[in-house]
Amino acid sequence: MAVHGPVVKIHPVVLASIVDSYERRNEGASRVIGTLLGTTDKHSVEVTNCFSVPHNESEDEVAVDMEFAKNMYELHKKVSPSEVIIGWYVATYAKEFKQFNLRPSKDVDRAYVSSQMGVPGKTVGVMFTPLTVKYIYYDTERIGGQTFLHL
């Protein structure tokens, strides 16, 4: 599939953190939700860190603890002021949530940018456009990349 737009570069520590939060999820929870942190420029989005955010689910609603997310981001800015919120993630089994999923391998290959579409004053929807995903690592992350992503 031809993909246009910025390239999303993901570091191994992000994937390891997401899988760890999934493995440590509350009993009975089928997924984890979290915030992606990093930097952006005209041609790429670099995901360098993340944190999971508590949430509650019902049959027709997912309520994210926005106060927790805000506090975590404020604390994170004190340590890494150059990193900003660049997106969110959902990790679950593919059988339960087909559009987004995370497995500890090269199967983490989907990233989307959303944009509103519709007729002004009428129904407005959201269109998700796929982006290219690449795995990158600093020399100090090489072992994690080789172990976790089979780079």
PDB file of C-alpha atoms in Angstrom:
ATOM      1  CA  MET A   1       0.000   0.000   0.000  1.00  0.00           C
ATOM      2  CA  ALA A   2       1.379   3.401  -0.920  1.00  0.00           C
ATOM      3  CA  VAL A   3       1.508   5.547   2.182  1.00  0.00           C
ATOM      4  CA  HIS A   4       1.945   9.301   2.140  1.00  0.00           C
ATOM      5  CA  GLY A   5       2.747  11.681   4.974  1.00  0.00           C
ATOM      6  CA  PRO A   6       5.297  11.607   7.741  1.00  0.00           C
ATOM      7  CA  VAL A   7       7.239   8.467   8.628  1.00  0.00           C
ATOM      8  CA  VAL A   8       6.660   7.198  12.167  1.00  0.00           C
ATOM      9  CA  LYS A   9       9.919   6.075  13.805  1.00  0.00           C
ATOM     10  CA  ILE A  10       9.492   3.888  16.892  1.00  0.00           C
ATOM     11  CA  HIS A  11      12.221   3.075  19.434  1.00  0.00           C
ATOM     12  CA  PRO A  12      12.378  -0.405  21.050  1.00  0.00           C
ATOM     13  CA  VAL A  13      11.887   0.976  24.576  1.00  0.00           C
ATOM     14  CA  VAL A  14       8.412   2.149  23.538  1.00  0.00           C
ATOM     15  CA  LEU A  15       7.371  -1.290  22.346  1.00  0.00           C
ATOM     16  CA  ALA A  16       8.807  -2.952  25.446  1.00  0.00           C
ATOM     17  CA  SER A  17       6.927  -0.502  27.674  1.00  0.00           C
ATOM     18  CA  ILE A  18       3.630  -1.118  25.871  1.00  0.00           C
ATOM     19  CA  VAL A  19       3.983  -4.882  26.088  1.00  0.00           C
ATOM     20  CA  ASP A  20       4.958  -4.587  29.764  1.00  0.00           C
ATOM     21  CA  SER A  21       1.859  -2.511  30.530  1.00  0.00           C
ATOM     22  CA  TYR A  22      -0.272  -5.051  28.671  1.00  0.00           C
ATOM     23  CA  GLU A  23       1.230  -7.952  30.617  1.00  0.00           C
ATOM     24  CA  ARG A  24       0.637  -6.065  33.898  1.00  0.00           C
ATOM     25  CA  ARG A  25      -2.915  -4.939  33.049  1.00  0.00           C
ATOM     26  CA  ASN A  26      -5.676  -5.284  35.625  1.00  0.00           C
ATOM     27  CA  GLU A  27      -7.330  -8.663  35.903  1.00  0.00           C
ATOM     28  CA  GLY A  28     -10.203  -8.883  33.445  1.00  0.00           C
ATOM     29  CA  ALA A  29      -8.966  -5.988  31.305  1.00  0.00           C
ATOM     30  CA  SER A  30      -8.732  -6.849  27.623  1.00  0.00           C
ATOM     31  CA  ARG A  31      -6.593  -3.891  26.562  1.00  0.00           C
ATOM     32  CA  VAL A  32      -4.341  -1.078  27.680  1.00  0.00           C
ATOM     33  CA  ILE A  33      -4.445   2.509  26.501  1.00  0.00           C
ATOM     34  CA  GLY A  34      -1.598   4.982  26.701  1.00  0.00           C
ATOM     35  CA  THR A  35       0.113   8.149  25.561  1.00  0.00           C
ATOM     36  CA  LEU A  36       2.961   8.252  23.033  1.00  0.00           C
ATOM     37  CA  LEU A  37       5.711  10.830  23.517  1.00  0.00           C
ATOM     38  CA  GLY A  38       8.429  12.038  21.210  1.00  0.00           C
ATOM     39  CA  THR A  39       9.366  14.677  18.676  1.00  0.00           C
ATOM     40  CA  THR A  40       8.149  15.753  15.256  1.00  0.00           C
ATOM     41  CA  ASP A  41       9.507  17.547  12.224  1.00  0.00           C
ATOM     42  CA  LYS A  42       8.215  18.102   8.683  1.00  0.00           C
ATOM     43  CA  HIS A  43       9.038  14.574   7.546  1.00  0.00           C
ATOM     44  CA  SER A  44       8.784  12.319  10.571  1.00  0.00           C
ATOM     45  CA  VAL A  45       7.365  11.559  13.978  1.00  0.00           C
ATOM     46  CA  GLU A  46       9.825   9.921  16.372  1.00  0.00           C
ATOM     47  CA  VAL A  47       8.243   7.944  19.230  1.00  0.00           C
ATOM     48  CA  THR A  48      10.788   7.773  22.053  1.00  0.00           C
ATOM     49  CA  ASN A  49       8.695   7.142  25.175  1.00  0.00           C
ATOM     50  CA  CYS A  50       5.210   6.319  26.419  1.00  0.00           C
ATOM     51  CA  PHE A  51       3.095   5.697  29.501  1.00  0.00           C
ATOM     52  CA  SER A  52      -0.113   3.758  30.051  1.00  0.00           C
ATOM     53  CA  VAL A  53      -3.239   5.545  31.262  1.00  0.00           C
ATOM     54  CA  PRO A  54      -5.882   3.917  33.484  1.00  0.00           C
ATOM     55  CA  HIS A  55      -9.328   3.605  31.954  1.00  0.00           C
ATOM     56  CA  ASN A  56     -12.742   2.076  32.610  1.00  0.00           C
ATOM     57  CA  GLU A  57     -14.810   0.361  29.964  1.00  0.00           C
ATOM     58  CA  SER A  58     -18.479  -0.365  29.592  1.00  0.00           C
ATOM     59  CA  GLU A  59     -20.286  -1.910  26.660  1.00  0.00           C
ATOM     60  CA  ASP A  60     -20.610   1.403  24.835  1.00  0.00           C
ATOM     61  CA  GLU A  61     -17.954   3.669  26.364  1.00  0.00           C
ATOM     62  CA  VAL A  62     -14.285   3.903  27.280  1.00  0.00           C
ATOM     63  CA  ALA A  63     -13.509   6.504  29.967  1.00  0.00           C
ATOM     64  CA  VAL A  64      -9.832   7.482  30.172  1.00  0.00           C
ATOM     65  CA  ASP A  65      -8.432   9.021  33.380  1.00  0.00           C
ATOM     66  CA  MET A  66      -7.451  12.366  31.842  1.00  0.00           C
ATOM     67  CA  GLU A  67      -6.269  13.810  35.178  1.00  0.00           C
ATOM     68  CA  PHE A  68      -3.774  10.949  35.517  1.00  0.00           C
ATOM     69  CA  ALA A  69      -2.606  11.476  31.915  1.00  0.00           C
ATOM     70  CA  LYS A  70      -2.143  15.210  32.508  1.00  0.00           C
ATOM     71  CA  ASN A  71      -0.162  14.643  35.721  1.00  0.00           C
ATOM     72  CA  MET A  72       2.062  12.011  34.091  1.00  0.00           C
ATOM     73  CA  TYR A  73       2.808  14.311  31.178  1.00  0.00           C
ATOM     74  CA  GLU A  74       3.659  17.212  33.510  1.00  0.00           C
ATOM     75  CA  LEU A  75       6.079  14.958  35.416  1.00  0.00           C
ATOM     76  CA  HIS A  76       7.563  13.659  32.172  1.00  0.00           C
ATOM     77  CA  LYS A  77       8.190  17.202  30.898  1.00  0.00           C
ATOM     78  CA  LYS A  78      10.417  17.825  33.917  1.00  0.00           C
ATOM     79  CA  VAL A  79      12.700  14.963  32.829  1.00  0.00           C
ATOM     80  CA  SER A  80      12.419  15.245  29.036  1.00  0.00           C
ATOM     81  CA  PRO A  81      11.247  18.761  28.142  1.00  0.00           C
ATOM     82  CA  SER A  82      11.801  18.268  24.398  1.00  0.00           C
ATOM     83  CA  GLU A  83       9.322  15.375  24.168  1.00  0.00           C
ATOM     84  CA  VAL A  84       5.693  16.213  23.467  1.00  0.00           C
ATOM     85  CA  ILE A  85       2.508  14.171  23.222  1.00  0.00           C
ATOM     86  CA  ILE A  86       2.370  12.852  19.683  1.00  0.00           C
ATOM     87  CA  GLY A  87      -0.397  10.284  19.928  1.00  0.00           C
ATOM     88  CA  TRP A  88      -2.017   7.417  21.755  1.00  0.00           C
ATOM     89  CA  TYR A  89      -1.883   3.649  21.619  1.00  0.00           C
ATOM     90  CA  VAL A  90      -4.184   0.733  22.280  1.00  0.00           C
ATOM     91  CA  ALA A  91      -2.708  -2.714  22.873  1.00  0.00           C
ATOM     92  CA  THR A  92      -4.880  -5.829  22.807  1.00  0.00           C
ATOM     93  CA  TYR A  93      -5.224  -9.215  21.162  1.00  0.00           C
ATOM     94  CA  ALA A  94      -5.950  -8.909  17.448  1.00  0.00           C
ATOM     95  CA  LYS A  95      -9.040 -11.112  17.823  1.00  0.00           C
ATOM     96  CA  GLU A  96     -10.617  -8.569  20.165  1.00  0.00           C
ATOM     97  CA  PHE A  97      -9.682  -5.336  18.409  1.00  0.00           C
ATOM     98  CA  LYS A  98      -8.904  -5.742  14.719  1.00  0.00           C
ATOM     99  CA  GLN A  99      -7.803  -2.226  13.723  1.00  0.00           C
ATOM    100  CA  PHE A 100      -4.983  -1.673  16.243  1.00  0.00           C
ATOM    101  CA  ASN A 101      -2.997  -4.398  17.917  1.00  0.00           C
ATOM    102  CA  LEU A 102       0.414  -4.992  19.417  1.00  0.00           C
ATOM    103  CA  ARG A 103       2.458  -8.169  19.458  1.00  0.00           C
ATOM    104  CA  PRO A 104       6.127  -8.261  20.471  1.00  0.00           C
ATOM    105  CA  SER A 105       7.471  -8.592  16.939  1.00  0.00           C
ATOM    106  CA  LYS A 106       7.567  -6.698  13.665  1.00  0.00           C
ATOM    107  CA  ASP A 107       3.749  -6.894  13.531  1.00  0.00           C
ATOM    108  CA  VAL A 108       3.545  -3.394  15.024  1.00  0.00           C
ATOM    109  CA  ASP A 109       3.276  -1.801  11.641  1.00  0.00           C
ATOM    110  CA  ARG A 110       0.274   0.471  11.745  1.00  0.00           C
ATOM    111  CA  ALA A 111       0.105   4.135  12.555  1.00  0.00           C
ATOM    112  CA  TYR A 112      -2.586   6.543  11.477  1.00  0.00           C
ATOM    113  CA  VAL A 113      -3.147  10.266  11.310  1.00  0.00           C
ATOM    114  CA  SER A 114      -6.741  11.402  11.743  1.00  0.00           C
ATOM    115  CA  SER A 115      -8.477  14.330  10.107  1.00  0.00           C
ATOM    116  CA  GLN A 116     -12.037  15.541  10.256  1.00  0.00           C
ATOM    117  CA  MET A 117     -14.148  15.288   7.149  1.00  0.00           C
ATOM    118  CA  GLY A 118     -17.723  16.080   6.291  1.00  0.00           C
ATOM    119  CA  VAL A 119     -20.025  18.868   5.244  1.00  0.00           C
ATOM    120  CA  PRO A 120     -19.849  22.039   7.381  1.00  0.00           C
ATOM    121  CA  GLY A 121     -22.917  22.284   9.610  1.00  0.00           C
ATOM    122  CA  LYS A 122     -23.820  18.651   8.888  1.00  0.00           C
ATOM    123  CA  THR A 123     -22.479  15.302  10.006  1.00  0.00           C
ATOM    124  CA  VAL A 124     -18.738  15.349  10.636  1.00  0.00           C
ATOM    125  CA  GLY A 125     -16.662  12.192  10.617  1.00  0.00           C
ATOM    126  CA  VAL A 126     -13.036  11.234  11.026  1.00  0.00           C
ATOM    127  CA  MET A 127     -10.818   9.738   8.347  1.00  0.00           C
ATOM    128  CA  PHE A 128      -7.751   7.715   9.356  1.00  0.00           C
ATOM    129  CA  THR A 129      -4.866   7.777   6.878  1.00  0.00           C
ATOM    130  CA  PRO A 130      -2.112   5.159   7.296  1.00  0.00           C
ATOM    131  CA  LEU A 131       1.504   6.256   7.760  1.00  0.00           C
ATOM    132  CA  THR A 132       4.780   4.404   7.180  1.00  0.00           C
ATOM    133  CA  VAL A 133       6.312   2.890  10.347  1.00  0.00           C
ATOM    134  CA  LYS A 134      10.052   2.289  10.809  1.00  0.00           C
ATOM    135  CA  TYR A 135      11.963   0.930  13.778  1.00  0.00           C
ATOM    136  CA  ILE A 136      15.027   2.881  14.828  1.00  0.00           C
ATOM    137  CA  TYR A 137      17.335   2.693  17.794  1.00  0.00           C
ATOM    138  CA  TYR A 138      20.314   4.367  19.313  1.00  0.00           C
ATOM    139  CA  ASP A 139      23.421   2.230  19.859  1.00  0.00           C
ATOM    140  CA  THR A 140      22.435   1.789  23.510  1.00  0.00           C
ATOM    141  CA  GLU A 141      19.056   0.374  22.399  1.00  0.00           C
ATOM    142  CA  ARG A 142      20.554  -2.100  19.925  1.00  0.00           C
ATOM    143  CA  ILE A 143      20.300  -5.172  22.189  1.00  0.00           C
ATOM    144  CA  GLY A 144      16.647  -4.429  22.936  1.00  0.00           C
ATOM    145  CA  GLY A 145      15.978  -3.939  19.247  1.00  0.00           C
ATOM    146  CA  GLN A 146      17.689  -7.181  18.325  1.00  0.00           C
ATOM    147  CA  THR A 147      15.922  -9.150  21.049  1.00  0.00           C
ATOM    148  CA  PHE A 148      12.504  -7.578  20.837  1.00  0.00           C
ATOM    149  CA  LEU A 149      12.158  -6.639  17.187  1.00  0.00           C
ATOM    150  CA  HIS A 150      14.590  -9.105  15.628  1.00  0.00           C
ATOM    151  CA  LEU A 151      16.404  -6.192  13.892  1.00  0.00           C
TER     152      LEU A 151
END
